Coordinates of C-alpha atoms and ligand atoms in Angstrom, one line a residue:
M1 CA 104.7 74.2 88.3
K2 CA 105.4 70.5 88.7
C3 CA 102.7 68.2 90.1
S4 CA 105.0 67.2 93.0
E5 CA 105.4 70.9 93.9
T6 CA 101.6 71.3 94.0
I7 CA 101.3 68.4 96.3
K8 CA 104.0 69.7 98.6
G9 CA 102.3 73.1 98.6
N10 CA 99.0 71.5 99.4
K11 CA 100.5 69.6 102.3
V12 CA 102.0 72.8 103.8
K13 CA 98.5 74.4 103.6
Q14 CA 96.9 71.5 105.1
R15 CA 99.5 71.4 107.9
L16 CA 99.0 75.2 108.5
R17 CA 95.3 74.7 108.7
E18 CA 95.8 72.1 111.4
V19 CA 98.4 74.1 113.3
L20 CA 96.1 77.3 113.3
D21 CA 93.2 75.2 114.5
E22 CA 95.3 73.7 117.3
I23 CA 96.6 77.1 118.4
G24 CA 93.1 78.6 118.3
T25 CA 91.7 75.8 120.4
E26 CA 94.5 75.8 122.9
L27 CA 94.7 79.6 123.4
Q28 CA 90.9 80.1 123.6
K29 CA 91.0 78.0 126.8
E30 CA 93.9 79.9 128.4
R31 CA 92.9 81.9 131.4
L32 CA 96.1 83.9 131.9
R33 CA 95.6 86.4 129.0
G34 CA 97.7 89.4 130.2
K35 CA 96.3 92.9 130.8
V36 CA 94.4 94.9 128.2
A37 CA 95.7 98.4 127.6
D38 CA 93.7 100.8 129.7
Y39 CA 95.2 104.3 128.9
I40 CA 92.2 105.1 126.7
P41 CA 88.6 103.9 127.1
P42 CA 88.2 102.4 123.6
L43 CA 91.1 100.0 124.3
A44 CA 90.1 99.3 127.9
Q45 CA 86.7 98.2 126.7
V46 CA 88.1 95.5 124.3
D47 CA 87.1 91.9 125.3
P48 CA 90.2 90.1 126.5
A49 CA 88.8 86.8 125.2
K50 CA 89.2 87.9 121.6
F51 CA 91.7 85.9 119.6
G52 CA 92.5 86.0 115.9
M53 CA 95.2 84.8 113.6
A54 CA 95.8 84.9 109.9
V55 CA 98.6 83.6 107.7
M56 CA 99.0 84.7 104.1
L57 CA 101.3 82.7 101.8
H58 CA 102.9 84.1 98.7
D59 CA 100.4 82.5 96.3
G60 CA 97.7 84.5 98.1
T61 CA 96.3 81.6 100.2
L62 CA 94.9 83.0 103.4
I63 CA 94.5 80.7 106.4
S64 CA 92.8 82.2 109.4
A65 CA 91.5 81.2 112.8
G66 CA 89.2 82.8 115.5
D67 CA 88.4 86.5 115.2
A68 CA 90.7 87.0 112.3
A69 CA 88.2 89.1 110.3
E70 CA 87.4 91.5 113.2
K71 CA 89.0 94.9 113.2
F72 CA 91.1 96.1 116.1
S73 CA 93.4 99.1 116.8
V74 CA 96.8 98.4 115.2
Q75 CA 98.5 101.1 117.3
S76 CA 102.3 100.7 116.9
I77 CA 102.1 98.2 114.1
S78 CA 101.3 101.3 112.0
K79 CA 105.0 102.4 112.6
V80 CA 106.1 99.8 110.1
F81 CA 104.0 101.4 107.3
A82 CA 104.9 105.0 108.3
L83 CA 108.5 104.1 108.2
T84 CA 108.2 102.4 104.8
L85 CA 106.5 105.6 103.5
A86 CA 109.1 107.9 105.0
L87 CA 112.0 105.9 103.5
G88 CA 110.2 106.2 100.2
K89 CA 110.0 109.9 100.5
R90 CA 113.4 110.8 102.0
G91 CA 115.5 107.6 101.7
D92 CA 118.5 107.1 103.9
A93 CA 118.5 110.8 105.0
I94 CA 116.0 109.8 107.7
W95 CA 118.8 108.1 109.5
H96 CA 120.3 111.5 110.4
R97 CA 117.3 112.1 112.6
V98 CA 116.5 108.6 114.1
G99 CA 118.8 105.7 115.1
R100 CA 118.6 102.0 114.4
E101 CA 119.5 100.5 117.8
P102 CA 117.2 98.7 120.2
S103 CA 116.4 100.9 123.2
G104 CA 116.0 98.4 125.9
D105 CA 113.4 100.8 127.4
P106 CA 109.6 100.9 127.3
F107 CA 107.9 102.2 124.2
N108 CA 107.2 105.7 125.6
S109 CA 110.4 106.3 127.5
S110 CA 112.0 109.7 127.3
I111 CA 115.1 108.9 129.2
L112 CA 117.4 108.1 126.3
L113 CA 116.0 110.9 124.3
E114 CA 117.2 113.5 126.8
L115 CA 120.6 111.7 127.1
E116 CA 121.1 111.3 123.4
K117 CA 120.3 114.9 122.5
G118 CA 117.0 114.4 120.7
I119 CA 117.9 111.6 118.4
P120 CA 115.5 108.7 119.2
R121 CA 117.1 105.2 119.3
N122 CA 114.9 103.7 116.5
P123 CA 111.7 104.4 114.5
F124 CA 109.6 102.0 116.5
I125 CA 109.7 103.6 119.9
N126 CA 107.3 106.5 120.2
A127 CA 109.9 109.2 120.0
G128 CA 111.3 107.8 116.8
A129 CA 107.8 107.2 115.3
I130 CA 107.0 110.9 116.2
V131 CA 110.1 112.0 114.1
I132 CA 108.8 109.7 111.2
A133 CA 105.4 111.4 111.5
D134 CA 107.2 114.8 111.3
I135 CA 109.0 113.7 108.1
L136 CA 105.8 112.5 106.5
L137 CA 104.1 115.7 107.5
S138 CA 106.8 117.9 105.9
S139 CA 105.0 120.9 104.6
H140 CA 101.5 119.3 104.2
Q141 CA 98.4 119.7 106.3
P142 CA 98.0 117.0 108.9
R143 CA 94.8 115.8 107.2
E144 CA 96.6 115.2 103.9
T145 CA 99.4 113.3 105.6
I146 CA 96.9 111.1 107.6
G147 CA 95.1 110.5 104.2
E148 CA 98.4 109.5 102.6
I149 CA 99.2 107.0 105.4
V150 CA 95.7 105.4 105.1
R151 CA 95.9 105.2 101.3
F152 CA 99.3 103.6 101.5
V153 CA 98.1 100.9 103.9
Q154 CA 95.0 100.4 101.7
S155 CA 97.2 100.0 98.7
V156 CA 99.6 97.5 100.2
S157 CA 96.6 95.6 101.6
E158 CA 94.7 95.9 98.3
D159 CA 91.7 96.7 100.5
D160 CA 89.8 100.0 100.6
D161 CA 87.9 98.9 103.8
I162 CA 90.6 100.2 106.1
F163 CA 90.1 103.4 108.0
I164 CA 91.0 105.3 111.1
D165 CA 88.9 104.8 114.3
E166 CA 88.2 108.5 115.2
F167 CA 87.2 107.6 118.7
V168 CA 90.6 106.1 119.3
A169 CA 92.4 109.0 117.6
R170 CA 90.6 111.5 119.7
A171 CA 91.2 109.6 122.9
E172 CA 94.9 109.3 122.1
D173 CA 95.0 113.1 121.5
H174 CA 93.2 113.8 124.8
T175 CA 95.5 111.6 126.9
G176 CA 98.7 111.7 125.0
F177 CA 100.6 113.8 127.5
N178 CA 103.7 111.6 127.4
N179 CA 103.8 111.8 123.6
A180 CA 103.4 115.5 123.8
A181 CA 106.4 115.6 126.2
L182 CA 108.4 113.6 123.7
A183 CA 107.4 115.9 120.8
N184 CA 108.3 119.0 122.8
L185 CA 111.7 117.4 123.8
L186 CA 112.4 116.6 120.1
K187 CA 111.4 120.1 119.1
A188 CA 113.7 121.6 121.8
H189 CA 116.5 119.5 120.3
K190 CA 115.6 120.8 116.8
N191 CA 114.6 117.3 115.6
L192 CA 111.0 118.3 114.7
D193 CA 110.3 120.7 111.8
N194 CA 106.6 121.1 112.4
A195 CA 104.6 122.2 115.3
P196 CA 104.3 119.4 118.0
P197 CA 100.4 119.4 118.0
H198 CA 100.3 118.8 114.2
V199 CA 102.9 116.0 114.4
L200 CA 101.0 114.4 117.3
G201 CA 97.8 114.7 115.3
V202 CA 99.4 112.6 112.6
Y203 CA 101.0 110.1 115.0
H204 CA 97.9 109.5 117.0
H205 CA 95.7 109.1 113.9
Q206 CA 98.1 106.5 112.4
C207 CA 98.0 104.6 115.7
A208 CA 94.2 104.6 115.4
L209 CA 94.1 102.6 112.2
A210 CA 91.7 99.8 112.6
M211 CA 92.4 96.5 110.7
S212 CA 91.7 92.9 111.0
C213 CA 94.4 90.1 111.2
E214 CA 93.4 89.1 107.6
Q215 CA 94.0 92.7 106.4
L216 CA 97.2 93.1 108.3
A217 CA 98.6 89.8 107.0
R218 CA 97.9 91.0 103.5
A219 CA 99.5 94.4 104.2
G220 CA 102.7 92.9 105.5
L221 CA 103.1 90.4 102.5
F222 CA 105.6 92.7 100.6
L223 CA 108.0 92.6 103.6
S224 CA 108.1 88.8 103.4
A225 CA 108.5 88.9 99.6
S226 CA 111.7 91.0 99.3
G227 CA 109.7 94.2 98.8
C228 CA 107.4 92.9 96.0
N229 CA 103.7 92.1 95.9
P230 CA 104.1 88.4 95.2
L231 CA 100.7 88.2 93.7
S232 CA 101.0 91.0 91.1
G233 CA 104.8 91.0 90.9
H234 CA 104.6 94.9 91.5
R235 CA 107.6 96.2 93.4
I236 CA 106.7 98.3 96.4
I237 CA 110.3 98.8 97.9
S238 CA 113.7 97.6 97.1
V239 CA 115.0 94.2 98.3
E240 CA 117.6 96.0 100.5
R241 CA 115.0 98.3 102.1
A242 CA 112.7 95.3 102.9
R243 CA 115.6 93.5 104.5
R244 CA 116.4 96.6 106.6
I245 CA 112.8 97.1 107.7
N246 CA 112.7 93.5 108.7
A247 CA 116.0 93.9 110.6
L248 CA 114.5 96.7 112.6
M249 CA 111.4 94.7 113.3
M250 CA 113.6 91.9 114.6
T251 CA 115.7 94.1 116.8
C252 CA 113.3 96.8 117.9
G253 CA 109.8 95.6 117.1
H254 CA 108.9 94.6 120.6
Y255 CA 110.5 97.4 122.6
D256 CA 112.3 96.1 125.7
G257 CA 110.9 92.6 125.0
S258 CA 112.6 92.4 121.5
G259 CA 115.4 90.0 122.7
D260 CA 112.9 87.6 124.3
F261 CA 110.7 87.7 121.2
A262 CA 113.6 86.9 118.9
F263 CA 114.7 84.1 121.2
R264 CA 111.2 82.5 121.5
V265 CA 109.7 83.2 118.0
G266 CA 112.7 83.9 115.7
V267 CA 111.1 86.0 113.0
P268 CA 110.8 89.8 112.5
A269 CA 107.7 91.2 114.0
K270 CA 106.1 94.4 115.2
S271 CA 103.6 94.6 118.1
G272 CA 101.1 97.2 119.1
V273 CA 99.3 97.9 122.4
G274 CA 96.0 97.0 120.8
G275 CA 97.2 93.4 121.2
G276 CA 98.2 92.8 117.6
I277 CA 101.5 91.6 116.2
L278 CA 102.5 91.5 112.5
A279 CA 105.2 88.9 111.8
V280 CA 107.2 88.4 108.6
V281 CA 108.5 84.9 107.6
P282 CA 110.9 85.9 104.7
G283 CA 110.3 84.0 101.5
I284 CA 107.2 82.2 102.9
A285 CA 104.4 84.3 104.6
S286 CA 103.1 87.2 106.5
V287 CA 101.3 86.5 109.8
A288 CA 99.0 88.6 111.9
V289 CA 97.8 87.7 115.4
W290 CA 95.5 89.5 117.8
S291 CA 94.9 88.9 121.5
P292 CA 94.3 92.1 123.5
G293 CA 95.9 91.1 126.8
L294 CA 99.5 92.4 127.1
N295 CA 102.6 91.2 128.9
Q296 CA 104.8 93.3 131.1
H297 CA 106.5 94.9 128.1
G298 CA 103.2 95.9 126.5
N299 CA 103.3 93.2 123.8
S300 CA 100.4 90.7 123.3
M301 CA 100.9 87.8 125.7
L302 CA 99.0 85.2 123.8
G303 CA 99.9 86.7 120.4
T304 CA 103.5 86.0 121.2
R305 CA 102.6 82.4 122.4
A306 CA 100.6 81.8 119.2
L307 CA 103.5 82.9 117.0
E308 CA 106.0 80.9 119.1
M309 CA 103.7 77.8 118.6
L310 CA 103.2 78.5 114.8
C311 CA 106.9 79.0 114.1
R312 CA 108.0 76.0 116.0
Q313 CA 105.4 73.7 114.4
M314 CA 106.1 75.0 110.9
N315 CA 109.9 75.1 111.5
W316 CA 110.0 78.8 110.6
S317 CA 113.0 80.9 111.8
V318 CA 115.3 83.4 110.3
F319 CA 118.1 81.9 112.4
G320 CA 118.4 78.6 110.4
Ligands
LIG1 N1 99.3 104.9 120.8 C1 100.3 104.3 121.6 C2 101.2 105.4 122.2 O1 101.6 106.2 121.4 C3 101.1 103.3 120.8 C4 102.0 102.5 121.6 C5 102.1 101.0 121.2 O2 101.3 100.5 120.5 O3 103.1 100.4 121.6 O4 101.3 105.5 123.4

């Protein structure tokens, strides 16, 4: 590496440090923070004042702010890792069972599923993620599949301290009537191989993964590095597959708020109702942000603002 490149790299890191500090300071003061998910007690009890952000660059530099080391419920962000795993197992055959179009509907909607004969619009709405969980389950026991998902996330994060919050998983299982309706509808349309309660067990457990922004940013790094771990050079998925997962994050990662997110932020990202967002800046970095209050589409209100500020300040966008 040339000396001038090191200086340029150091300047970017210094700028990032400043930008994250500015974002943290500005958003900590914000009073309008959205509404914390309240469909299960463990999420309803989360302090809405929490705010964390972490950026990991390809050389392994981690720059973080606020509560970036505190674990939270990743919820639908887990759908990115489950999809990656399912593509690794079944390849493009999964696209016979789930589509690749934005739904324009809320995350848990069953309207299109009924109209479109049991083929969910995409793998990031609940119906699609339930099909992916079914694919991962195949002929295994739910416990083995859940273990496989956790181990995969641990391996891409290179961090063993990632686990499922059993309180969240149990609460999801007890209140997941809408997901049960989706699973039964999928089964009725012959798009579920396994018993709905087993598939839901897997799906609700993957949603209950607890991770910090720092761990999530590390876990998403391969998507920003064309499918490779940029630190070890180890390939996790093909370049083409990484591009396609990023394309789905861009078009479907924020449910019926995906268009607005693309317009405001301009990089692929996936949100979860725990208030987290994982964003991918291809060729540069992986970013995770957490602020528990949600906007009207169920996406983190301040998390979106933080990413908007970061991408604008750093001049990051996939749109040129
Ligand atoms: N566990 C949530 C559900 O299935 C996940 C939704 C989300 O994070 O958007 O309802």
